[in-house]
XYZ file of C-alpha atoms in Angstrom:
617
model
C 96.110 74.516 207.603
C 99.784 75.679 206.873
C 99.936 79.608 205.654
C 100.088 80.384 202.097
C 103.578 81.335 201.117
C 104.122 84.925 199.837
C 105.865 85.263 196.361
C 107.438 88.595 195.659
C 107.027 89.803 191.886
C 109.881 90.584 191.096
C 110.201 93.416 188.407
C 112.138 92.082 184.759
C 113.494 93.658 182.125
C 111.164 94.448 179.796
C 110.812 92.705 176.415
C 111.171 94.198 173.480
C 108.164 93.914 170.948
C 109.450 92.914 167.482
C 106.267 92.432 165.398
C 102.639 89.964 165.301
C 104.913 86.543 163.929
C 101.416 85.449 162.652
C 100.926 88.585 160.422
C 104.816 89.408 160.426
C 104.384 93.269 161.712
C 107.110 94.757 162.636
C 108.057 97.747 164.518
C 110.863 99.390 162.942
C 113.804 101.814 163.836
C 112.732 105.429 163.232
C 114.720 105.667 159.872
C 113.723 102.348 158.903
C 110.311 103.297 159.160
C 110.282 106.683 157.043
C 111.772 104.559 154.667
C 108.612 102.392 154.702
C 106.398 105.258 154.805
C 108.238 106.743 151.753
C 107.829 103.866 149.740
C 104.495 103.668 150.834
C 103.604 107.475 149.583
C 105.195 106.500 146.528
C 103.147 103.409 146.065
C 100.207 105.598 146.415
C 100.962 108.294 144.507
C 102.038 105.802 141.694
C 98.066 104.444 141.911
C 96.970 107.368 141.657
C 99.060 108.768 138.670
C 97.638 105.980 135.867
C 96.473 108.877 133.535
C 99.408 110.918 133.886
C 101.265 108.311 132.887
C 98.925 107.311 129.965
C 100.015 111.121 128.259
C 103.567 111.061 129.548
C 104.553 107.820 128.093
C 104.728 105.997 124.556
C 102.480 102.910 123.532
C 104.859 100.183 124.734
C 105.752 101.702 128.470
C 102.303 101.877 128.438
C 101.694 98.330 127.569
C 104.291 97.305 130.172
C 101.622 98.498 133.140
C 99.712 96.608 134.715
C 96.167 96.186 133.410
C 93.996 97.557 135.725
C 96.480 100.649 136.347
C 96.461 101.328 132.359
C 92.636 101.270 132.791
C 91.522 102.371 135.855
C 92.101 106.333 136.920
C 91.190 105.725 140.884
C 91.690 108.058 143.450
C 93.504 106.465 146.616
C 92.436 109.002 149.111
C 89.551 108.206 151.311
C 86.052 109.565 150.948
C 84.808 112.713 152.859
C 84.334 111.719 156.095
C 80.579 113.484 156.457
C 77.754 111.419 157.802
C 75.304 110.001 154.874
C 72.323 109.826 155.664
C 70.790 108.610 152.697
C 70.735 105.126 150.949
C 68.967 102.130 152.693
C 69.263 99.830 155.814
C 68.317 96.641 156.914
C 66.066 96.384 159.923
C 63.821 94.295 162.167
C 60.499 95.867 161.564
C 59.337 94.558 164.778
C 62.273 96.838 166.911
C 60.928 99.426 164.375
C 57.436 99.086 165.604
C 58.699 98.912 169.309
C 60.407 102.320 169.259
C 57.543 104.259 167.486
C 54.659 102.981 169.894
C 57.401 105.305 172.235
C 56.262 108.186 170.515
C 53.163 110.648 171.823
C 51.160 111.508 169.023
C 52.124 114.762 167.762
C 47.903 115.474 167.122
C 46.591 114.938 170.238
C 49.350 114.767 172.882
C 48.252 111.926 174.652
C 47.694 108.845 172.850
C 51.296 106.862 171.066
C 52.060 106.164 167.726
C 51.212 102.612 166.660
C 52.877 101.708 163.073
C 51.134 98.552 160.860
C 52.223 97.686 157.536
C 50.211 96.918 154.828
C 50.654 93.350 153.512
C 48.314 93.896 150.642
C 49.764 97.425 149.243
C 53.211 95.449 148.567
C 55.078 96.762 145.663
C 57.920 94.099 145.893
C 61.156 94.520 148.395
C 58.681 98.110 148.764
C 56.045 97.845 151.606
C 53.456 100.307 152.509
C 53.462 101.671 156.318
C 50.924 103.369 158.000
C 51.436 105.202 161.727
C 48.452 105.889 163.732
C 47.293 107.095 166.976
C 46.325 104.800 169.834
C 43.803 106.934 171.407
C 40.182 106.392 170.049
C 38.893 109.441 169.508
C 42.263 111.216 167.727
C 42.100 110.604 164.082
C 45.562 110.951 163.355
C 46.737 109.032 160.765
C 49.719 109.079 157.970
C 51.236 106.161 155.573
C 54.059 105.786 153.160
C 56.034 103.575 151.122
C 59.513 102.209 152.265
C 61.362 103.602 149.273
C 61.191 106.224 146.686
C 60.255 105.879 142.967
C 62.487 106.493 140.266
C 60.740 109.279 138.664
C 57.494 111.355 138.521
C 56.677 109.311 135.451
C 58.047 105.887 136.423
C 55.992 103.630 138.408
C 58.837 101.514 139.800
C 60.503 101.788 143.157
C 63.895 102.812 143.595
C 64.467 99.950 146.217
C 63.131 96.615 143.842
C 65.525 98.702 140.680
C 68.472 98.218 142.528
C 67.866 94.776 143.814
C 67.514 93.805 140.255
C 70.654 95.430 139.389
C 72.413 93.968 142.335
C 71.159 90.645 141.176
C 72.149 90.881 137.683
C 75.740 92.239 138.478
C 76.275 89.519 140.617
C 74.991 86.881 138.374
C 71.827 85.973 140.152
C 68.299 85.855 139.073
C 64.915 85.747 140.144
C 65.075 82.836 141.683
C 68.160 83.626 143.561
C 66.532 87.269 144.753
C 63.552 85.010 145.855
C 65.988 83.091 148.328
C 67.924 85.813 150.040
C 64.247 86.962 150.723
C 63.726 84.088 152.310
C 67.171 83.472 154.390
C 66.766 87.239 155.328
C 63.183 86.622 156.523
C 62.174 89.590 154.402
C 58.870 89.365 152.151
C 58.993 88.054 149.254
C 60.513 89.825 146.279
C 58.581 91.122 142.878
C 57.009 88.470 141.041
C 59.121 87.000 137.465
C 56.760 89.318 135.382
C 58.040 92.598 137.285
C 61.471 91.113 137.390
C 61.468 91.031 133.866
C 60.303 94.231 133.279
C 63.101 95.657 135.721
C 65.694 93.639 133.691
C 64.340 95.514 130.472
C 64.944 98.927 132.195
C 68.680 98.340 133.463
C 69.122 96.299 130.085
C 68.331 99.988 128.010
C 70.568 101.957 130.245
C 73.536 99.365 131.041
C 73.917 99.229 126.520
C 73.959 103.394 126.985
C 77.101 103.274 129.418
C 78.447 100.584 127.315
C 78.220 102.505 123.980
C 79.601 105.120 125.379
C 82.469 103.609 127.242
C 83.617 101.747 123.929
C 83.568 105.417 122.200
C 85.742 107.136 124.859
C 87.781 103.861 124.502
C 88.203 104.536 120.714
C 89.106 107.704 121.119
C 91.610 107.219 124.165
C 93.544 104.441 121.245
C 93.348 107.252 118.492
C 95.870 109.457 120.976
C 98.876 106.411 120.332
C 98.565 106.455 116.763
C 98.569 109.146 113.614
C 95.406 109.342 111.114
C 96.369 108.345 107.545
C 95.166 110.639 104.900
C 91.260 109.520 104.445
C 91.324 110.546 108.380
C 91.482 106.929 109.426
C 93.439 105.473 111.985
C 95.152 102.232 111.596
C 95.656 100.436 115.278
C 95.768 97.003 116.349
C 93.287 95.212 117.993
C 92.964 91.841 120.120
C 89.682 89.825 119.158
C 88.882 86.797 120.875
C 84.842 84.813 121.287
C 83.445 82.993 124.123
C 80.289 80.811 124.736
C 77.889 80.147 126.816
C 78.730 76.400 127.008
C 81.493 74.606 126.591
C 81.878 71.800 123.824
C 81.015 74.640 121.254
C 77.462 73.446 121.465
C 76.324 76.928 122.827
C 72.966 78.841 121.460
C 75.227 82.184 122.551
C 78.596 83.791 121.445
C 80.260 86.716 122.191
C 82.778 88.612 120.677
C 85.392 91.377 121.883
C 87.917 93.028 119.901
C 90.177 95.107 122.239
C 92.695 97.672 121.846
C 96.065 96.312 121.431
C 97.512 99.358 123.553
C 95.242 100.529 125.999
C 93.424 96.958 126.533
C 89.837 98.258 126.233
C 87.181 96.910 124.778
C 86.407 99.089 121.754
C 83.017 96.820 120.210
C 81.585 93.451 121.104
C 79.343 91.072 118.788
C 76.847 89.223 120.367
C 75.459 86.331 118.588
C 72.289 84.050 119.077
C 71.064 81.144 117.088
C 68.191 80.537 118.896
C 64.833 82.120 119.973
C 62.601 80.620 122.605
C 59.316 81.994 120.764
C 60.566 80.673 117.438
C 60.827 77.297 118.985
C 57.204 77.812 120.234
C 55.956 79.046 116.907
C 57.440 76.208 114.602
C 54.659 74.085 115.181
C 52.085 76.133 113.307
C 54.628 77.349 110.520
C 52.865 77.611 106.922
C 49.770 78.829 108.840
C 48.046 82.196 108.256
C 48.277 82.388 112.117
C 51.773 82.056 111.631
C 52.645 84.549 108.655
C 50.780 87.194 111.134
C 52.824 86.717 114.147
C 56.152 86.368 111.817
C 55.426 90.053 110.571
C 55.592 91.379 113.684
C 58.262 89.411 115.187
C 61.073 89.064 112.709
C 62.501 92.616 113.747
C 62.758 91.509 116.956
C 63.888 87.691 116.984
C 66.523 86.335 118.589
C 68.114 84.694 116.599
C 71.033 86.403 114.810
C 73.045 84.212 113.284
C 72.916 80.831 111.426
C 75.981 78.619 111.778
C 77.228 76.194 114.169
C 78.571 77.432 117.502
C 82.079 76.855 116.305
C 81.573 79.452 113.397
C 80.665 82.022 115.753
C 84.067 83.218 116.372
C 84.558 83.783 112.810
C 81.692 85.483 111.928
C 81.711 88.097 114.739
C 84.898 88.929 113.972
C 84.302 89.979 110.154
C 81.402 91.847 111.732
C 83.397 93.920 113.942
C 85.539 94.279 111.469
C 83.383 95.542 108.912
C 82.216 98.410 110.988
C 85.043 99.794 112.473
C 85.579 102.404 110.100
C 81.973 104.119 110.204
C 81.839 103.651 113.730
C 84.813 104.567 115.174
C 86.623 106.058 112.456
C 89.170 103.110 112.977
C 90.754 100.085 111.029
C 92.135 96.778 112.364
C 95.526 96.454 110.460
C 96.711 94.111 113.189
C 94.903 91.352 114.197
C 95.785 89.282 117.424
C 93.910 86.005 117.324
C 94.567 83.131 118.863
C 94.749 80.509 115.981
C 91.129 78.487 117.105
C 89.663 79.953 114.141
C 89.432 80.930 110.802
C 88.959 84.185 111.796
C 91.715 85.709 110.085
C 91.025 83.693 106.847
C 87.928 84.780 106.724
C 88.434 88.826 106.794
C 91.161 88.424 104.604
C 88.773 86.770 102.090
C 86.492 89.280 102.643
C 88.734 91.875 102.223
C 87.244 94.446 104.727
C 89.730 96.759 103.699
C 89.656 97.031 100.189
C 93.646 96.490 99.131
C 94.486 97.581 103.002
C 96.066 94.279 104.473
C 95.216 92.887 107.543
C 98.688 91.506 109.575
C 98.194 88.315 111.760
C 99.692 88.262 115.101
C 99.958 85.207 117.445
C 98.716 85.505 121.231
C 102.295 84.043 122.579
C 100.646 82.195 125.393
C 98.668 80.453 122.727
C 101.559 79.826 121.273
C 103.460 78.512 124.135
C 100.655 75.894 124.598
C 101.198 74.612 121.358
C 104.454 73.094 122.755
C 102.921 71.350 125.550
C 99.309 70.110 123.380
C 101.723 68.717 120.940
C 104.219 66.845 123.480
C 100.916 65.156 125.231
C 99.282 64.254 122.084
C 102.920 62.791 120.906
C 103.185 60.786 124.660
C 99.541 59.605 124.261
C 99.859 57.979 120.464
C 102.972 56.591 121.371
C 101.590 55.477 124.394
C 103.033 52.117 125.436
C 105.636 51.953 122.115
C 109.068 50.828 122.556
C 111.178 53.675 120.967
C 114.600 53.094 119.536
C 116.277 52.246 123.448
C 113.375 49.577 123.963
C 111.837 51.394 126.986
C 108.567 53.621 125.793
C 108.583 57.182 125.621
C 107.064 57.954 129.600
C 108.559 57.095 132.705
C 111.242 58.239 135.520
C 113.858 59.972 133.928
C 112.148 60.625 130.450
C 109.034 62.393 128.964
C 107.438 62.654 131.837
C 104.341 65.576 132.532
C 106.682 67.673 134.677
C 109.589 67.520 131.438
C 106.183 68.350 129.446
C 105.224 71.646 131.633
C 109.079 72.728 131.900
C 109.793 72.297 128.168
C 106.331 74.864 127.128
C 107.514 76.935 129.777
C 111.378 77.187 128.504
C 109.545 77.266 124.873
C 107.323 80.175 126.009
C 110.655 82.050 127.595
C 112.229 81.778 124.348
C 109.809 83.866 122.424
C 109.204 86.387 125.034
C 112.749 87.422 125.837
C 113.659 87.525 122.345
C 111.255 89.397 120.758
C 113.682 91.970 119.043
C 115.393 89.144 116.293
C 113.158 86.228 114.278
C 116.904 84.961 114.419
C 117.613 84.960 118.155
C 114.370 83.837 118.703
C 114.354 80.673 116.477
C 117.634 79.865 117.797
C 116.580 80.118 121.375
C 113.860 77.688 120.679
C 116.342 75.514 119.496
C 118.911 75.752 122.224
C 115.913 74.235 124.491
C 116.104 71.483 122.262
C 120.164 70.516 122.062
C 120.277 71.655 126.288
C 117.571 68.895 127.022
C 119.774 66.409 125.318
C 123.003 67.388 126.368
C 125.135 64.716 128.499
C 128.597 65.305 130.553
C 129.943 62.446 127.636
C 128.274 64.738 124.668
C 127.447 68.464 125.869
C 125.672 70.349 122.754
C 125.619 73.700 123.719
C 126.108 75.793 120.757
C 123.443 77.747 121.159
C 122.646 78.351 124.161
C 123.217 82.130 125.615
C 126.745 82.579 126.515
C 128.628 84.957 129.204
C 128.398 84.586 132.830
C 124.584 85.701 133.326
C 123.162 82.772 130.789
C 120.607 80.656 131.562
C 122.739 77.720 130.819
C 124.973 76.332 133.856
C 127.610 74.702 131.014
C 127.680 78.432 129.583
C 128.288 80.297 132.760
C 131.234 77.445 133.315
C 132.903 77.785 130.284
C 132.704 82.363 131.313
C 133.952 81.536 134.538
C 136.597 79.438 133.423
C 135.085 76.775 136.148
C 133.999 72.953 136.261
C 130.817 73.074 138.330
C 128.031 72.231 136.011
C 126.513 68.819 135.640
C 124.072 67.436 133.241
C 122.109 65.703 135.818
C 118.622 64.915 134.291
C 119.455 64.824 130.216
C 116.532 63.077 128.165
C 117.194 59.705 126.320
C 118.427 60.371 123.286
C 115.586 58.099 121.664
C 113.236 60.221 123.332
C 114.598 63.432 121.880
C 114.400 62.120 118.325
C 110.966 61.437 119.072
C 110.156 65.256 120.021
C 112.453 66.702 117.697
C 109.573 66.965 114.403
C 107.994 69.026 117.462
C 110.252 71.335 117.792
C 111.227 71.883 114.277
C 107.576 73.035 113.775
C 107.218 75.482 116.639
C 110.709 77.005 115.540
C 109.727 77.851 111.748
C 110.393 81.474 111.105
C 106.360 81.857 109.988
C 105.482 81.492 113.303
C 107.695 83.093 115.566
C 107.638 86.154 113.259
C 103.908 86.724 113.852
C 105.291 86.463 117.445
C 107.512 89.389 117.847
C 105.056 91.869 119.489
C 105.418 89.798 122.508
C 101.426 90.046 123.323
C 99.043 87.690 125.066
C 95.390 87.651 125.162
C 94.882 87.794 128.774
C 92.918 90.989 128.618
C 90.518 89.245 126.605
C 89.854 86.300 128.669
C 89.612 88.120 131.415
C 86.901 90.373 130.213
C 85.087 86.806 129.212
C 85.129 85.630 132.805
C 83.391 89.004 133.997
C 80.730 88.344 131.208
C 80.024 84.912 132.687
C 80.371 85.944 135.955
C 76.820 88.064 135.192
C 75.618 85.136 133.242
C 76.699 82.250 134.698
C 77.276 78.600 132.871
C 75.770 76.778 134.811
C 72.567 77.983 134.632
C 70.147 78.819 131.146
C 70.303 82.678 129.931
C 68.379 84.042 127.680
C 69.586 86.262 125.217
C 68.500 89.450 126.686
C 70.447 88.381 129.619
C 73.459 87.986 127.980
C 73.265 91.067 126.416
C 73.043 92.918 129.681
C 75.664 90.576 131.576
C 77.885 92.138 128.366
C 77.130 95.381 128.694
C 77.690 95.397 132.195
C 81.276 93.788 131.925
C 82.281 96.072 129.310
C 81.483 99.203 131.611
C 83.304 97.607 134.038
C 86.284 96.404 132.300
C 86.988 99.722 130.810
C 86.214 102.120 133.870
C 85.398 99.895 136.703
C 83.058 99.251 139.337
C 82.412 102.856 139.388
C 80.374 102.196 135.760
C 77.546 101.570 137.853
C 76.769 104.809 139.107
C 76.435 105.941 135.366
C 73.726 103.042 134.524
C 72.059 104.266 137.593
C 71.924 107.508 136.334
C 70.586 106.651 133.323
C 67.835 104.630 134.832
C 67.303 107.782 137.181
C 67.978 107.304 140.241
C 70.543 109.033 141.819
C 73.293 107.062 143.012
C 73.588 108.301 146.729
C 76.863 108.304 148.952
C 76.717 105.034 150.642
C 76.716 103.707 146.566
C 79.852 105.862 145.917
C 81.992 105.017 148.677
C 81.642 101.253 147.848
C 82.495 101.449 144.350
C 85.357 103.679 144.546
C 87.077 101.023 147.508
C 85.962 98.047 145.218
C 88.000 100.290 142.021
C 90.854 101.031 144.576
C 91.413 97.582 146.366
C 91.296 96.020 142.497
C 94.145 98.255 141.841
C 96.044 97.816 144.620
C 95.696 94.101 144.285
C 96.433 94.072 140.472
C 99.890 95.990 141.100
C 101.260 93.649 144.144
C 100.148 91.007 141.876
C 102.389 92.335 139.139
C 105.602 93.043 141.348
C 108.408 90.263 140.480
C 108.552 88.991 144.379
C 104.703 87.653 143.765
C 105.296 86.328 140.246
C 108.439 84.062 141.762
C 105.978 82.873 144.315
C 102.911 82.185 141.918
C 105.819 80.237 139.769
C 107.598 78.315 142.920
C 104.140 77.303 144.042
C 103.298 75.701 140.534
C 106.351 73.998 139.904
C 105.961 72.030 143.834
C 102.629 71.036 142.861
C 103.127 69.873 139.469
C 106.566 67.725 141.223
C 104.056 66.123 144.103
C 101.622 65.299 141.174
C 104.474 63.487 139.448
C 105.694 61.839 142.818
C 102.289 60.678 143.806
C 101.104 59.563 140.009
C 104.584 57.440 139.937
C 104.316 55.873 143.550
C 100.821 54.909 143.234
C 100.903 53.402 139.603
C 97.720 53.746 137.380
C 94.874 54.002 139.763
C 92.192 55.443 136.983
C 92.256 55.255 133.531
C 88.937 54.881 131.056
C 88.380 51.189 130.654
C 91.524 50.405 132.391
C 90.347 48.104 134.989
């Protein structure tokens, strides 16, 4: 056999490190990186500085934050680094068992600890352990219970109160608590009765926190606005319902009215039109039987309003309006609504306010969708119609979804970016219009924005004194005429002026989705359920995660450490997440990201042909 060959290593240059190209790290020149670390204090310090700037600032710069930095007041720094030793742990009982049968018995020196639990002394996630001595003739023996109750007077454990909580913040009920028993090979949890009763407890104290977070909120809105002479305030407020179910079939409503400045939720309706032990009970109605169990029950049914599901909105609304004054010393002169219901109507006809009008404002995104509900339902009557041109109103190169999306989107620019002039604003609305239509033969570009920074590329030709600008994808003038009524509605000076506050109801529908999030859709809830999924969300929404600890409080138990240190990173990763999501760079890429889909959609739809339509085929 030949000898092996010897390789000298020879020593290279080594290579410079420039970054992780999967997670794009790089390592950066030493003033490049106290740059980075600069901006990165300031970042901080700018999370941490939300109340400051709540003072320092006027309502709109306020406004202009984003929503979970006008709300939340969250300490970036990290928690004391000390050891807790309190809270709870998950462990195999049998490496629990193991290690103690290690242990001499501290009676008798000789025999070892031998730990048994008690199947049959249970008290939920709680069981009942016992240590005693191995040696026959020592009699030592001591037993306890896995977890603390919550009081001298309470009989409940701390351990199956918190589960239930957990469950219920999470949106999961017995049923659900039942299988994470089972997947964690724990026993099984507290039977539906105790449940219940657990529910009823965090239900009391959760409505507490809640009261009292909408009455700090109140008086947080008072601090943008002057009291009139009766020692009222006039504000604003956003008002918006939601349901249980879609299809407004739902037995439960909800509604929020929030403060137009600092977003809050400031009081909440919750509505009901049915009750499970009505529903059990009609059968024997007109019978002495009944009129007995009616006596005692009518305080305490269910069922709080009459009305279809529809009219729930409505009605909630007048209710919340119709209090504000006696309960929060406040009255809702502006009223954002979003135009699905006679909401407005209705407290105007009940004239909450004596001679004190109420002033209608538009949610603009609302708005904006007008544009696009309006263009489909026009594309879907025509349908297969042969316009003026002979050729129907869809297609390649005419009213096509993308044109659809682009033209609500243009529409919704329009109203946003001119909300300081009804004129400039009903004009720019317009200039979408006479830009779609606009050809190299017949430009119409009148009103578009002029000057070298304007939207329009036949604008910023005519500044620049160039000839670069084409009119490559113009709609058909037959299918302009055909959206033109559409346009001349959604430009009428009515509208648009109850526009010019530039708002949205975002904050609303996002404080709906944490309701259901507690409550979910797809599964029944009873209206004690709801109640508490509400509660919870509006602790949350106004101060959040960290609401928790005071519902724990009030159900007294004391939070602990381990509870603290969650919260407070769930609070601060929220916020940091909320303000990257707010930075221009991330908007571009939410918007670039929509507008390839929505093209590929269009490709595919157009390559394909009609694969599924009802009764098509």
């Amino acid at each position: 056999m030949p000898d092996k060959k010897k390789f000298i290593r020879l020593k290279g240059k080594k290579r410079k490190f420039h970054g992780n190209r999967h997670v794009k790290v790089e390592i950066l020149p030493d003033s490049e990186a106290s740059k980075q670390e600069n901006i990165a204090e300031t970042s901080t310090s700018n999370l941490t500085a939300a109340s400051d700037e709540v003072t320092s600032s006027s309502a709109s710069e306020f406004r202009s934050l984003p929503a979970s930095k006008r709300k939340l007041d969250c300490d970036s720094s990290s928690e004391d680094e000390e050891e807790c030793t309190d809270g709870f742990r998950l462990i195999d009982i049998s490496i629990l068992m193991s290690i103690f049968n290690t242990f001499l018995c501290p009676k008798c020196k000789s025999g070892h600890i031998v730990m048994k639990e008690d199947i049959t002394a249970k008290m939920g996630l709680v069981s009942q352990l016992s240590l005693e001595c191995s040696a026959e003739k020592c009699s030592y023996s001591m037993s306890f219970y896995t977890s603390s109750r919550v009081n001298n007077k309470s009989k409940a454990f701390e351990a199956n109160r918190r589960a239930v909580l957990a469950m219920r913040n999470i949106g999961v009920g017995h049923q659900g608590l039942v299988k994470f028993c089972g997947t964690m090979n724990m026993l099984a949890p507290m039977n539906a009765n105790s449940y219940t009763d657990h529910v009823t407890a965090i239900h009391g104290a959760a409505e507490v926190v809640a009261k009292a977070s909408m009455k700090s909120a109140a008086e947080e809105t008072k601090e943008f606005y002057e009291p009139e002479e009766d020692g009222v305030y006039d504000v604003g407020i956003s008002a918006d319902g939601t349901w249980r179910r879609r299809g407004y079939s739902s037995s439960y409503g909800v509604v929020t009215g929030m403060s137009l400045v600092t977003g809050k939720v400031l009081d909440i309706e919750i509505m009901s039109k049915e009750c499970r032990e009505c529903i059990t009970w009609s059968s024997k109605k007109g019978s002495e039987e009944f009129e007995h169990w009616w006596e005692g029950h009518q305080h305490n049914c269910h069922a709080n309003f009459e009305g279809s599901s529809g009219a729930m909105d409505a009605a909630g609304c007048v209710r919340i309006f119709q209090r504000s004054v006696e309960q929060h010393s406040l009255r809702y002169v502006e009223f954002l609504g979003d135009g699905d219901s006679k909401a407005y109507n209705e407290i105007t006809e009940a004239s909450v306010y004596g001679e004190k009008p109420v002033t209608k404002l538009e949610c603009v995104d609302h708005v904006q969708k007008r544009m696009g509900s309006r263009l489909r339902s026009l594309k879907k009557r025509l349908g297969k119609t042969h316009l003026s041109d002979g050729k129907g109103i869809g297609g390649k190169g005419r009213l096509t979804d993308k044109v659809i999306d682009n033209l609500q989107v243009y529409y919704g620019k329009a109203i946003r970016n001119n909300t300081h002039s009804i004129e400039d604003m009903e004009n720019a609305v317009l200039a979408i219009f006479h830009h779609t239509r606009s050809t190299d033969a017949n430009p119409d570009h009148n009103l578009c924005p002029k000057g070298e920074t304007s939207w329009c590329g036949y604008q910023r030709d005519l500044a620049k004194n160039t000839n670069e600008y084409s009119h490559s994808h113009p709609l058909p003038e037959a299918v302009s005429d055909s959206i033109l009524p559409v346009f001349t509605d959604l430009s009428k000076s009515q509208l648009l002026s109850s526009c010019l506050h530039g708002g949205t109801q975002n904050q609303n529908e996002a404080f709906n989705a944490l309701i259901w999030q507690r409550a979910t859709k797809e599964t029944h809830s009873s209206l004690p359920t709801v109640e508490l999924a509400t509660f919870l969300a509006v602790g949350i929404f106004n101060n959040g995660a960290k609401a928790i600890l005071d519902v724990l409080e009030n159900l007294g138990i004391k939070p602990g450490c381990q509870t603290k240190k969650c919260l407070k990173k769930i609070d601060y990763d929220r916020l940091r997440h909320s303000t990257r999501k707010s930075s221009d760079k991330q908007k571009n890429k939410r918007k670039k990201i929509r507008q390839r889909k929505k093209g590929y959609i269009d490709n595919l739809s157009e390559k394909e042909g009609t694969k599924y339509e009802a009764g098509a085929f």
